[in-house]
Amino acid sequence: MAHLAQTLATIHQEATIIPHDSAFQQCISPACGATCGIDEVRVACPKCGDLLDVAYDWNRLPVPRSLAAFEAKWARRNDRHCFSGVWRFHELLPFAPLNQCVSIGEGQTLLLPSDGVAKYVGLQPGRLLLQYEGMNPSGSFKDNGMSAAFTHARMIGATRAACASTGNTSASLALYCSVTKLMKAVIFVGSGKIAYGKLSQALDFGALTMQIAGDFDDAMARVQEVSQQLGIYLVNSVNPFRLEGQKTIMFRVLEGLGWEVPDWIVVPGGNLGNSSAFGKAFAELRQLGLIGRVPRMAVINASGANTLYALVEGRGLRWNQGAPHLAAAEAYFAEMDAHQRRASTIASAIEINRPVNLHKCLRALEVTGGVVREVSDQEILDAKAQVGAGGLGCEPASAASVAGAKLLVSQGVIGRDERVVCVLTGHQLKDPNATVAYHTTDQELFNKVLGSRGVRRAAFANRAVAVPNNLDEIIRAIHLYS
Ligand code: F0G
């Protein structure tokens, strides 16, 4: 223990000084490979326009020899960088000196086994775990990435930050602005397209909230133009620094498993930031010799917003060692536009037509031997009710991971005795409307909110019992229903 603490003290000291140029930005396209400094603000490669990574010259950086070295930080939880579930792993995302890293206490997540959900999914007891990100300060996984984006924004002296959002990124940005006062938040949301829990957060935290007459993809296109024209710092996941923070979700999964690698990571896919970050995390851990093998990843689309599924499983699009056949994607998007096809799902968080991280996600699928599936709104809501009844609640998009795992077990792709981690990306209270509509006795409400999306029944509904304001009647009802 004393030895560990000492190793860590050394690492800690060194981490406050980052060797010059040991972190940089690099185009993900191997054919291009252009680099630029970390002090530059970019959301695309200046040479070819593809996405950027934050890359490291690991040989010049102090990386622990084993993941268990991070455990020593638990004893120092009064240090906010040890307390943070992101910065506890600073040595694995060392683009800024530790004393400049922004934290509001993100990453206090838990990895909870659930035998109830395992049974629903078709797995043996003890084989399904839920990585619950709803305990983050703004109630979703986005805070992992926001702490990293804010760290970079502070390094370069930004005073305003913007994002387009289906609600969680905006809630997170608004919160980090209100707590840190480092920047002012400008958020773009599709009018009527985000759940009330999330909208209420942005308003309450004081963000300038622009409701665009359009959907997420419209908001994304506009915010990129606006931020470029007005020099506003963009925190969407095209920002490579944000994804560095999201790598830590996987570090905490390994931590929760005593540094053992699970067989599967199952994650909902929207803009594909998480899946991209997870792939990068595992590739780097393997490169650094910190894990012996990489888990397989399953990315789950809602069938009403299934671009990744259509491209990967339908049209065979692959990373192809860095030379993806991107014409297939372009043709798909052209068809989408020609038919005016727009994403539509109750899982509003992932109601996205053109995922901005598509190329990175293809790379992550190659790294992890990954698969992509789509699940219906019916499957999502049934899985969500099972997650709620099994100990943790989540919002609809998050439950896509559980519905996807169930599908993959039924297809024999995931074995019944494999160890599976489903990522629950957002808190149950983000979208109470969907939950209440599922459990309601009011057929009109059910039809309006869910029937319109093809949801026909609520097999796991827990219906409220209406009783008169009368003690005898109440007692009779309790006897009847319990
Ligand atoms: N789950 C939740 C709860 C989300 O909010 C999102 C994305 C995802 C899953 C999909 O993650 O984009 O990394 O594939 N929400 C974004 C937002 C788009 O604006 O809040 P992804």
Short mmCIF file of C-alpha atoms and ligand atoms in Angstrom, two decimals:
data_model
loop_
_atom_site.label_atom_id
_atom_site.label_comp_id
_atom_site.label_asym_id
_atom_site.label_seq_id
_atom_site.Cartn_x
_atom_site.Cartn_y
_atom_site.Cartn_z
CA MET A 1 0.00 0.00 0.00
CA ALA A 2 2.80 2.40 0.99
CA HIS A 3 4.54 1.45 -2.23
CA LEU A 4 1.42 2.12 -4.29
CA ALA A 5 0.89 5.47 -2.60
CA GLN A 6 4.45 6.45 -3.34
CA THR A 7 4.20 5.41 -7.01
CA LEU A 8 1.10 7.49 -7.22
CA ALA A 9 2.61 10.52 -5.54
CA THR A 10 5.34 10.41 -8.18
CA ILE A 11 2.86 10.03 -11.00
CA HIS A 12 0.81 12.82 -9.53
CA GLN A 13 3.75 15.19 -9.35
CA GLU A 14 4.82 14.46 -12.90
CA ALA A 15 1.28 14.83 -14.17
CA THR A 16 1.18 18.48 -13.20
CA ILE A 17 3.92 19.06 -15.77
CA ILE A 18 3.03 17.82 -19.25
CA PRO A 19 6.08 17.54 -21.52
CA HIS A 20 5.81 20.02 -24.39
CA ASP A 21 4.10 18.60 -27.49
CA SER A 22 3.47 15.20 -25.88
CA ALA A 23 -0.23 15.72 -26.60
CA PHE A 24 -1.45 16.95 -29.98
CA GLN A 25 -4.42 16.70 -32.35
CA GLN A 26 -4.33 14.30 -35.26
CA CYS A 27 -6.61 13.51 -38.19
CA ILE A 28 -8.18 10.06 -37.82
CA SER A 29 -7.66 9.27 -41.50
CA PRO A 30 -4.41 7.30 -41.75
CA ALA A 31 -3.99 8.51 -45.34
CA CYS A 32 -3.94 12.11 -44.10
CA GLY A 33 -2.61 11.93 -40.53
CA ALA A 34 -2.23 15.73 -40.33
CA THR A 35 -1.42 17.04 -36.87
CA CYS A 36 -1.95 20.31 -35.05
CA GLY A 37 -1.29 21.59 -31.55
CA ILE A 38 -3.62 21.15 -28.59
CA ASP A 39 -3.83 24.91 -28.26
CA GLU A 40 -5.78 25.06 -31.54
CA VAL A 41 -9.59 25.06 -31.59
CA ARG A 42 -10.74 22.72 -34.33
CA VAL A 43 -13.63 20.37 -34.96
CA ALA A 44 -12.23 18.98 -38.23
CA CYS A 45 -8.87 18.28 -39.81
CA PRO A 46 -7.55 21.49 -41.43
CA LYS A 47 -6.14 19.43 -44.33
CA CYS A 48 -8.86 16.94 -45.29
CA GLY A 49 -11.90 17.80 -43.14
CA ASP A 50 -12.14 14.41 -41.38
CA LEU A 51 -12.51 14.09 -37.60
CA LEU A 52 -9.68 14.74 -35.16
CA ASP A 53 -8.30 12.70 -32.26
CA VAL A 54 -6.37 13.89 -29.27
CA ALA A 55 -3.18 11.86 -29.61
CA TYR A 56 -0.28 11.32 -27.22
CA ASP A 57 3.40 10.56 -27.38
CA TRP A 58 3.07 7.96 -24.62
CA ASN A 59 6.82 7.33 -24.42
CA ARG A 60 7.29 10.77 -22.93
CA LEU A 61 4.41 10.53 -20.48
CA PRO A 62 4.24 8.89 -17.05
CA VAL A 63 1.77 6.03 -17.49
CA PRO A 64 1.25 3.60 -14.58
CA ARG A 65 2.41 0.05 -15.19
CA SER A 66 -0.90 -1.42 -14.10
CA LEU A 67 -4.45 -0.17 -13.84
CA ALA A 68 -4.51 -1.14 -10.15
CA ALA A 69 -2.17 1.81 -9.48
CA PHE A 70 -5.21 4.08 -9.82
CA GLU A 71 -6.71 2.55 -6.67
CA ALA A 72 -4.33 4.55 -4.51
CA LYS A 73 -6.29 7.66 -5.46
CA TRP A 74 -9.36 6.41 -3.61
CA ALA A 75 -7.66 7.19 -0.33
CA ARG A 76 -7.24 10.80 -1.43
CA ARG A 77 -10.83 11.63 -2.20
CA ASN A 78 -10.54 15.02 -0.52
CA ASP A 79 -8.43 16.05 -3.51
CA ARG A 80 -11.05 16.96 -6.13
CA HIS A 81 -8.99 15.51 -8.97
CA CYS A 82 -8.84 12.15 -7.19
CA PHE A 83 -12.55 12.37 -6.35
CA SER A 84 -13.47 13.00 -10.00
CA GLY A 85 -14.23 9.79 -11.90
CA VAL A 86 -12.66 11.48 -14.93
CA TRP A 87 -9.47 13.05 -13.54
CA ARG A 88 -8.69 10.08 -11.31
CA PHE A 89 -7.49 8.64 -14.66
CA HIS A 90 -5.60 11.77 -15.69
CA GLU A 91 -2.55 9.79 -16.82
CA LEU A 92 -4.73 8.23 -19.54
CA LEU A 93 -5.94 11.58 -20.93
CA PRO A 94 -2.99 13.86 -20.20
CA PHE A 95 -3.62 16.79 -22.53
CA ALA A 96 -3.59 19.39 -19.73
CA PRO A 97 -1.65 19.76 -16.50
CA LEU A 98 -3.70 18.32 -13.65
CA ASN A 99 -3.98 21.60 -11.80
CA GLN A 100 -5.80 23.08 -14.82
CA CYS A 101 -8.36 20.28 -15.13
CA VAL A 102 -11.97 21.38 -14.53
CA SER A 103 -14.12 19.22 -12.25
CA ILE A 104 -17.51 19.63 -10.65
CA GLY A 105 -17.51 16.12 -9.19
CA GLU A 106 -18.41 14.14 -12.34
CA GLY A 107 -17.98 10.40 -12.76
CA GLN A 108 -19.42 9.12 -9.44
CA THR A 109 -21.01 6.23 -11.25
CA LEU A 110 -21.69 2.66 -10.28
CA LEU A 111 -21.57 -0.71 -11.95
CA LEU A 112 -24.49 -2.67 -10.58
CA PRO A 113 -25.22 -6.34 -11.29
CA SER A 114 -28.92 -6.93 -11.93
CA ASP A 115 -30.23 -10.48 -12.02
CA GLY A 116 -33.74 -9.23 -12.79
CA VAL A 117 -32.55 -7.53 -15.94
CA ALA A 118 -30.22 -10.47 -16.71
CA LYS A 119 -33.23 -12.80 -16.68
CA TYR A 120 -35.16 -10.49 -19.00
CA VAL A 121 -32.21 -10.32 -21.38
CA GLY A 122 -31.69 -14.10 -21.25
CA LEU A 123 -28.34 -14.13 -19.43
CA GLN A 124 -27.28 -16.34 -16.54
CA PRO A 125 -27.46 -14.76 -13.06
CA GLY A 126 -24.52 -12.48 -12.31
CA ARG A 127 -23.61 -11.99 -15.97
CA LEU A 128 -25.36 -8.65 -16.61
CA LEU A 129 -24.14 -5.38 -15.17
CA LEU A 130 -25.55 -1.91 -15.56
CA GLN A 131 -23.03 0.96 -15.83
CA TYR A 132 -25.21 3.71 -14.40
CA GLU A 133 -24.27 7.21 -15.54
CA GLY A 134 -27.38 8.87 -14.11
CA MET A 135 -25.52 9.84 -10.93
CA ASN A 136 -23.47 12.47 -12.74
CA PRO A 137 -24.10 16.08 -11.62
CA SER A 138 -26.41 16.81 -14.58
CA GLY A 139 -27.85 13.27 -14.62
CA SER A 140 -26.18 11.87 -17.73
CA PHE A 141 -22.84 10.59 -19.04
CA LYS A 142 -22.23 13.91 -20.79
CA ASP A 143 -20.52 15.37 -17.72
CA ASN A 144 -17.55 13.04 -18.32
CA GLY A 145 -16.90 14.74 -21.62
CA MET A 146 -17.88 18.22 -20.50
CA SER A 147 -15.19 18.33 -17.79
CA ALA A 148 -12.60 17.57 -20.48
CA ALA A 149 -14.03 20.09 -22.98
CA PHE A 150 -14.11 22.79 -20.28
CA THR A 151 -10.49 22.02 -19.42
CA HIS A 152 -9.51 22.61 -23.02
CA ALA A 153 -11.74 25.68 -23.33
CA ARG A 154 -10.05 27.20 -20.29
CA MET A 155 -6.60 26.41 -21.71
CA ILE A 156 -7.38 28.42 -24.82
CA GLY A 157 -9.26 31.19 -22.99
CA ALA A 158 -12.78 30.73 -24.43
CA THR A 159 -15.53 32.88 -22.93
CA ARG A 160 -18.60 31.43 -24.66
CA ALA A 161 -19.52 27.82 -25.42
CA ALA A 162 -22.23 26.41 -27.66
CA CYS A 163 -23.79 23.07 -28.53
CA ALA A 164 -26.67 21.54 -30.44
CA SER A 165 -28.41 18.94 -28.37
CA THR A 166 -31.15 16.41 -27.91
CA GLY A 167 -31.10 17.67 -24.32
CA ASN A 168 -28.35 16.07 -22.28
CA THR A 169 -25.32 17.83 -23.75
CA SER A 170 -27.15 21.13 -23.31
CA ALA A 171 -28.05 20.33 -19.69
CA SER A 172 -24.43 19.45 -19.01
CA LEU A 173 -23.01 22.54 -20.74
CA ALA A 174 -25.49 24.78 -18.92
CA LEU A 175 -24.56 23.22 -15.58
CA TYR A 176 -20.79 23.53 -16.08
CA CYS A 177 -21.27 27.18 -17.03
CA SER A 178 -23.45 27.91 -14.03
CA VAL A 179 -21.08 26.23 -11.56
CA THR A 180 -17.70 27.29 -12.94
CA LYS A 181 -18.61 30.70 -14.44
CA LEU A 182 -15.81 30.04 -16.93
CA MET A 183 -18.01 30.60 -19.98
CA LYS A 184 -21.52 31.62 -21.05
CA ALA A 185 -23.68 28.86 -22.55
CA VAL A 186 -25.52 29.15 -25.87
CA ILE A 187 -27.55 26.06 -26.66
CA PHE A 188 -29.45 25.00 -29.78
CA VAL A 189 -32.29 22.52 -29.52
CA GLY A 190 -34.92 21.32 -31.98
CA SER A 191 -38.22 22.88 -30.95
CA GLY A 192 -40.39 20.25 -29.21
CA LYS A 193 -37.63 17.69 -29.70
CA ILE A 194 -36.16 17.46 -26.22
CA ALA A 195 -37.63 15.92 -23.08
CA TYR A 196 -38.89 18.29 -20.41
CA GLY A 197 -36.48 17.19 -17.69
CA LYS A 198 -33.60 18.27 -19.93
CA LEU A 199 -35.18 21.51 -21.13
CA SER A 200 -35.94 22.47 -17.54
CA GLN A 201 -32.27 21.99 -16.63
CA ALA A 202 -31.00 24.29 -19.40
CA LEU A 203 -33.50 26.98 -18.40
CA ASP A 204 -32.85 26.65 -14.68
CA PHE A 205 -29.07 26.79 -15.11
CA GLY A 206 -29.46 30.04 -17.05
CA ALA A 207 -28.27 29.04 -20.54
CA LEU A 208 -29.21 31.13 -23.57
CA THR A 209 -31.60 28.59 -25.12
CA MET A 210 -32.30 28.77 -28.85
CA GLN A 211 -35.24 26.64 -29.94
CA ILE A 212 -34.75 26.02 -33.65
CA ALA A 213 -37.75 25.21 -35.82
CA GLY A 214 -36.27 21.88 -36.87
CA ASP A 215 -34.69 18.76 -35.43
CA PHE A 216 -31.32 17.90 -33.90
CA ASP A 217 -29.60 17.67 -37.27
CA ASP A 218 -30.80 21.17 -38.19
CA ALA A 219 -29.62 22.49 -34.83
CA MET A 220 -26.24 20.77 -35.32
CA ALA A 221 -25.76 22.34 -38.74
CA ARG A 222 -26.67 25.81 -37.47
CA VAL A 223 -24.53 25.68 -34.33
CA GLN A 224 -21.46 24.77 -36.39
CA GLU A 225 -22.03 27.80 -38.62
CA VAL A 226 -22.75 30.12 -35.71
CA SER A 227 -19.81 29.01 -33.60
CA GLN A 228 -17.45 29.42 -36.51
CA GLN A 229 -18.78 32.87 -37.41
CA LEU A 230 -18.85 34.20 -33.84
CA GLY A 231 -15.79 32.33 -32.53
CA ILE A 232 -17.80 30.43 -29.90
CA TYR A 233 -16.23 27.28 -28.42
CA LEU A 234 -18.17 24.19 -29.63
CA VAL A 235 -18.66 21.39 -27.09
CA ASN A 236 -20.46 18.84 -29.28
CA SER A 237 -18.70 15.52 -29.65
CA VAL A 238 -16.97 16.65 -32.87
CA ASN A 239 -14.75 18.33 -30.30
CA PRO A 240 -12.06 15.66 -29.74
CA PHE A 241 -11.33 16.80 -26.19
CA ARG A 242 -14.85 15.90 -25.09
CA LEU A 243 -14.38 12.31 -26.11
CA GLU A 244 -11.22 12.07 -24.00
CA GLY A 245 -13.42 12.54 -20.94
CA GLN A 246 -15.86 9.91 -22.15
CA LYS A 247 -13.10 7.30 -22.35
CA THR A 248 -13.18 7.22 -18.55
CA ILE A 249 -16.62 5.56 -18.54
CA MET A 250 -14.81 2.42 -19.69
CA PHE A 251 -11.98 2.90 -17.18
CA ARG A 252 -14.60 2.89 -14.43
CA VAL A 253 -16.25 -0.23 -15.86
CA LEU A 254 -12.88 -2.00 -15.59
CA GLU A 255 -12.40 -0.53 -12.11
CA GLY A 256 -15.82 -1.89 -11.08
CA LEU A 257 -14.79 -5.35 -12.32
CA GLY A 258 -11.49 -5.36 -10.42
CA TRP A 259 -9.70 -4.55 -13.72
CA GLU A 260 -11.10 -7.59 -15.50
CA VAL A 261 -12.24 -7.07 -19.07
CA PRO A 262 -15.93 -7.95 -19.69
CA ASP A 263 -17.01 -9.86 -22.80
CA TRP A 264 -19.39 -7.23 -24.11
CA ILE A 265 -20.06 -3.50 -23.80
CA VAL A 266 -23.52 -2.56 -25.06
CA VAL A 267 -24.20 1.12 -25.66
CA PRO A 268 -26.95 3.17 -27.32
CA GLY A 269 -25.83 4.95 -30.49
CA GLY A 270 -26.91 8.50 -31.35
CA ASN A 271 -24.22 10.92 -32.45
CA LEU A 272 -21.77 8.05 -31.78
CA GLY A 273 -19.50 9.94 -29.41
CA ASN A 274 -19.57 7.31 -26.68
CA SER A 275 -18.95 4.33 -28.93
CA SER A 276 -16.06 6.23 -30.57
CA ALA A 277 -14.57 7.15 -27.20
CA PHE A 278 -14.91 3.59 -25.89
CA GLY A 279 -13.08 2.19 -28.92
CA LYS A 280 -10.26 4.70 -28.44
CA ALA A 281 -10.06 3.90 -24.73
CA PHE A 282 -9.62 0.18 -25.34
CA ALA A 283 -7.18 0.67 -28.23
CA GLU A 284 -4.99 2.85 -26.02
CA LEU A 285 -5.18 0.52 -23.01
CA ARG A 286 -4.10 -2.35 -25.23
CA GLN A 287 -1.30 -0.30 -26.78
CA LEU A 288 -0.07 0.62 -23.30
CA GLY A 289 -0.13 -3.02 -22.21
CA LEU A 290 -2.72 -2.26 -19.50
CA ILE A 291 -5.25 -4.84 -20.76
CA GLY A 292 -4.68 -8.16 -22.46
CA ARG A 293 -7.77 -8.17 -24.65
CA VAL A 294 -10.48 -5.81 -25.87
CA PRO A 295 -14.19 -6.47 -25.16
CA ARG A 296 -16.62 -6.64 -28.05
CA MET A 297 -18.91 -3.64 -28.41
CA ALA A 298 -22.53 -3.58 -29.54
CA VAL A 299 -23.95 -0.23 -30.62
CA ILE A 300 -27.73 -0.06 -30.51
CA ASN A 301 -29.80 2.28 -32.65
CA ALA A 302 -33.50 3.00 -32.25
CA SER A 303 -35.12 1.63 -35.40
CA GLY A 304 -36.59 5.09 -36.04
CA ALA A 305 -33.07 6.56 -36.12
CA ASN A 306 -31.01 3.74 -37.54
CA THR A 307 -28.38 5.31 -39.79
CA LEU A 308 -25.47 3.35 -38.30
CA TYR A 309 -27.39 0.08 -38.45
CA ALA A 310 -28.45 0.68 -42.05
CA LEU A 311 -24.92 1.52 -43.13
CA VAL A 312 -22.98 -1.14 -41.22
CA GLU A 313 -25.32 -4.10 -41.17
CA GLY A 314 -27.37 -3.19 -44.25
CA ARG A 315 -24.73 -1.85 -46.64
CA GLY A 316 -21.57 -3.40 -45.24
CA LEU A 317 -19.81 -0.13 -44.45
CA ARG A 318 -16.57 -0.80 -42.55
CA TRP A 319 -13.59 1.20 -41.30
CA ASN A 320 -11.54 -1.03 -43.55
CA GLN A 321 -8.26 -0.21 -41.79
CA GLY A 322 -8.78 3.49 -42.32
CA ALA A 323 -10.08 3.41 -45.88
CA PRO A 324 -13.89 3.22 -45.47
CA HIS A 325 -16.02 3.25 -48.58
CA LEU A 326 -17.56 6.59 -47.71
CA ALA A 327 -19.46 6.89 -50.99
CA ALA A 328 -21.92 4.37 -49.46
CA ALA A 329 -22.65 6.79 -46.63
CA GLU A 330 -22.97 9.74 -48.99
CA ALA A 331 -25.42 7.80 -51.15
CA TYR A 332 -27.44 6.88 -48.07
CA PHE A 333 -27.66 10.49 -46.92
CA ALA A 334 -28.64 11.63 -50.41
CA GLU A 335 -31.50 9.07 -50.40
CA MET A 336 -32.51 10.24 -46.95
CA ASP A 337 -32.74 13.82 -48.20
CA ALA A 338 -34.48 12.87 -51.44
CA HIS A 339 -37.19 10.99 -49.52
CA GLN A 340 -37.25 13.62 -46.77
CA ARG A 341 -36.80 10.83 -44.26
CA ARG A 342 -36.30 12.15 -40.72
CA ALA A 343 -35.45 10.28 -37.57
CA SER A 344 -38.40 9.56 -35.26
CA THR A 345 -38.26 7.69 -31.95
CA ILE A 346 -39.55 7.98 -28.38
CA ALA A 347 -35.87 7.79 -27.39
CA SER A 348 -35.46 11.47 -28.22
CA ALA A 349 -31.84 11.53 -27.00
CA ILE A 350 -30.82 9.40 -29.98
CA GLU A 351 -33.24 10.82 -32.56
CA ILE A 352 -30.45 11.67 -34.99
CA ASN A 353 -30.18 11.29 -38.78
CA ARG A 354 -26.52 12.07 -39.44
CA PRO A 355 -24.27 10.99 -36.60
CA VAL A 356 -21.28 13.31 -36.62
CA ASN A 357 -18.86 10.68 -35.32
CA LEU A 358 -19.72 8.05 -37.91
CA HIS A 359 -16.14 7.58 -39.14
CA LYS A 360 -14.72 7.30 -35.62
CA CYS A 361 -17.41 4.81 -34.68
CA LEU A 362 -16.53 2.63 -37.67
CA ARG A 363 -12.96 2.57 -36.35
CA ALA A 364 -14.21 1.65 -32.87
CA LEU A 365 -16.27 -1.21 -34.33
CA GLU A 366 -13.13 -2.54 -36.01
CA VAL A 367 -11.07 -2.26 -32.80
CA THR A 368 -13.70 -4.11 -30.78
CA GLY A 369 -15.02 -6.62 -33.31
CA GLY A 370 -18.25 -4.74 -32.85
CA VAL A 371 -21.80 -5.23 -34.08
CA VAL A 372 -24.73 -2.87 -34.61
CA ARG A 373 -28.40 -3.58 -33.99
CA GLU A 374 -31.69 -1.67 -34.09
CA VAL A 375 -34.54 -1.98 -31.59
CA SER A 376 -38.12 -0.69 -31.82
CA ASP A 377 -39.68 1.87 -29.47
CA GLN A 378 -41.78 -0.99 -28.09
CA GLU A 379 -38.64 -2.96 -27.21
CA ILE A 380 -36.99 0.15 -25.75
CA LEU A 381 -39.91 0.95 -23.45
CA ASP A 382 -40.36 -2.64 -22.29
CA ALA A 383 -36.65 -2.82 -21.50
CA LYS A 384 -36.86 0.51 -19.70
CA ALA A 385 -39.66 -0.79 -17.47
CA GLN A 386 -37.52 -3.84 -16.67
CA VAL A 387 -34.57 -1.63 -15.78
CA GLY A 388 -36.83 0.42 -13.50
CA ALA A 389 -38.22 -2.68 -11.82
CA GLY A 390 -34.72 -4.16 -11.57
CA GLY A 391 -33.27 -1.49 -9.33
CA LEU A 392 -32.20 1.45 -11.45
CA GLY A 393 -34.24 3.76 -13.60
CA CYS A 394 -33.13 5.24 -16.89
CA GLU A 395 -34.40 7.35 -19.76
CA PRO A 396 -35.67 5.68 -22.96
CA ALA A 397 -32.46 6.01 -25.02
CA SER A 398 -30.45 4.31 -22.29
CA ALA A 399 -32.74 1.29 -22.29
CA ALA A 400 -31.87 0.68 -25.94
CA SER A 401 -28.70 -0.97 -24.59
CA VAL A 402 -30.72 -3.52 -22.61
CA ALA A 403 -33.17 -4.12 -25.46
CA GLY A 404 -30.17 -4.59 -27.77
CA ALA A 405 -28.50 -7.07 -25.42
CA LYS A 406 -31.74 -9.08 -25.30
CA LEU A 407 -31.86 -9.15 -29.09
CA LEU A 408 -28.23 -10.24 -29.37
CA VAL A 409 -28.72 -13.03 -26.83
CA SER A 410 -31.79 -14.25 -28.75
CA GLN A 411 -29.70 -14.25 -31.94
CA GLY A 412 -26.96 -16.25 -30.24
CA VAL A 413 -24.41 -13.48 -30.84
CA ILE A 414 -24.01 -12.93 -27.10
CA GLY A 415 -23.64 -16.19 -25.17
CA ARG A 416 -25.86 -16.74 -22.12
CA ASP A 417 -22.85 -17.05 -19.82
CA GLU A 418 -20.91 -14.10 -21.20
CA ARG A 419 -20.31 -11.07 -19.01
CA VAL A 420 -22.20 -8.12 -20.43
CA VAL A 421 -22.12 -4.46 -19.42
CA CYS A 422 -25.02 -2.30 -20.59
CA VAL A 423 -24.38 1.42 -20.32
CA LEU A 424 -27.31 3.34 -18.83
CA THR A 425 -26.54 6.76 -20.22
CA GLY A 426 -29.13 8.99 -18.53
CA HIS A 427 -31.31 9.32 -15.45
CA GLN A 428 -34.92 8.16 -15.27
CA LEU A 429 -36.18 11.67 -14.43
CA LYS A 430 -34.87 13.15 -17.67
CA ASP A 431 -38.04 12.07 -19.47
CA PRO A 432 -40.93 11.46 -17.07
CA ASN A 433 -43.51 11.86 -19.85
CA ALA A 434 -42.45 8.64 -21.57
CA THR A 435 -42.48 6.76 -18.27
CA VAL A 436 -45.88 8.00 -17.15
CA ALA A 437 -47.39 7.32 -20.58
CA TYR A 438 -46.14 3.71 -20.43
CA HIS A 439 -47.60 3.05 -16.99
CA THR A 440 -50.79 5.07 -17.45
CA THR A 441 -54.39 3.86 -17.32
CA ASP A 442 -55.35 6.76 -19.57
CA GLN A 443 -55.67 5.24 -23.04
CA GLU A 444 -55.78 8.65 -24.67
CA LEU A 445 -52.45 9.63 -23.12
CA PHE A 446 -50.95 6.27 -24.09
CA ASN A 447 -52.09 6.66 -27.70
CA LYS A 448 -50.89 10.23 -27.95
CA VAL A 449 -47.40 9.71 -26.54
CA LEU A 450 -46.65 6.08 -27.45
CA GLY A 451 -49.30 4.73 -29.83
CA SER A 452 -48.21 7.35 -32.35
CA ARG A 453 -44.77 5.70 -32.29
CA GLY A 454 -45.96 2.20 -32.92
CA VAL A 455 -46.02 1.13 -29.26
CA ARG A 456 -49.02 -1.18 -28.92
CA ARG A 457 -48.91 -2.48 -25.36
CA ALA A 458 -47.25 -1.93 -22.02
CA ALA A 459 -46.55 -5.49 -20.92
CA PHE A 460 -44.68 -4.40 -17.79
CA ALA A 461 -46.88 -1.46 -16.81
CA ASN A 462 -47.31 -0.72 -13.12
CA ARG A 463 -50.66 1.02 -13.14
CA ALA A 464 -51.66 3.50 -10.46
CA VAL A 465 -54.83 2.55 -8.59
CA ALA A 466 -57.50 5.24 -8.43
CA VAL A 467 -59.31 5.31 -5.09
CA PRO A 468 -61.90 7.56 -3.50
CA ASN A 469 -60.78 9.76 -0.63
CA ASN A 470 -62.10 7.25 1.91
CA LEU A 471 -60.17 5.15 4.42
CA ASP A 472 -62.21 1.94 4.05
CA GLU A 473 -62.01 2.06 0.27
CA ILE A 474 -58.25 2.69 0.41
CA ILE A 475 -57.71 -0.27 2.77
CA ARG A 476 -59.88 -2.50 0.58
CA ALA A 477 -57.86 -1.51 -2.48
CA ILE A 478 -54.55 -2.25 -0.72
CA HIS A 479 -55.82 -5.73 0.20
CA LEU A 480 -57.05 -6.27 -3.32
CA TYR A 481 -53.87 -5.25 -5.11
CA SER A 482 -51.07 -6.32 -2.74
N1 F0G B 1 -28.05 8.24 -24.37
C1 F0G B 1 -28.38 9.47 -23.97
C2 F0G B 1 -29.16 9.62 -22.70
C3 F0G B 1 -27.98 10.60 -24.72
O1 F0G B 1 -28.30 11.81 -24.30
C4 F0G B 1 -27.27 10.41 -25.92
C5 F0G B 1 -26.85 11.54 -26.74
C6 F0G B 1 -26.95 9.11 -26.28
C7 F0G B 1 -27.36 8.04 -25.49
C8 F0G B 1 -26.19 8.81 -27.51
O2 F0G B 1 -24.84 9.01 -27.29
O3 F0G B 1 -24.29 10.55 -29.15
O4 F0G B 1 -22.54 9.40 -27.84
O5 F0G B 1 -23.97 8.12 -29.41
N2 F0G B 1 -27.21 12.71 -26.58
C9 F0G B 1 -26.71 13.86 -27.31
C10 F0G B 1 -27.20 15.15 -26.69
C11 F0G B 1 -26.86 13.78 -28.76
O6 F0G B 1 -27.28 16.16 -27.39
O7 F0G B 1 -27.48 15.18 -25.51
P1 F0G B 1 -23.85 9.27 -28.49
#
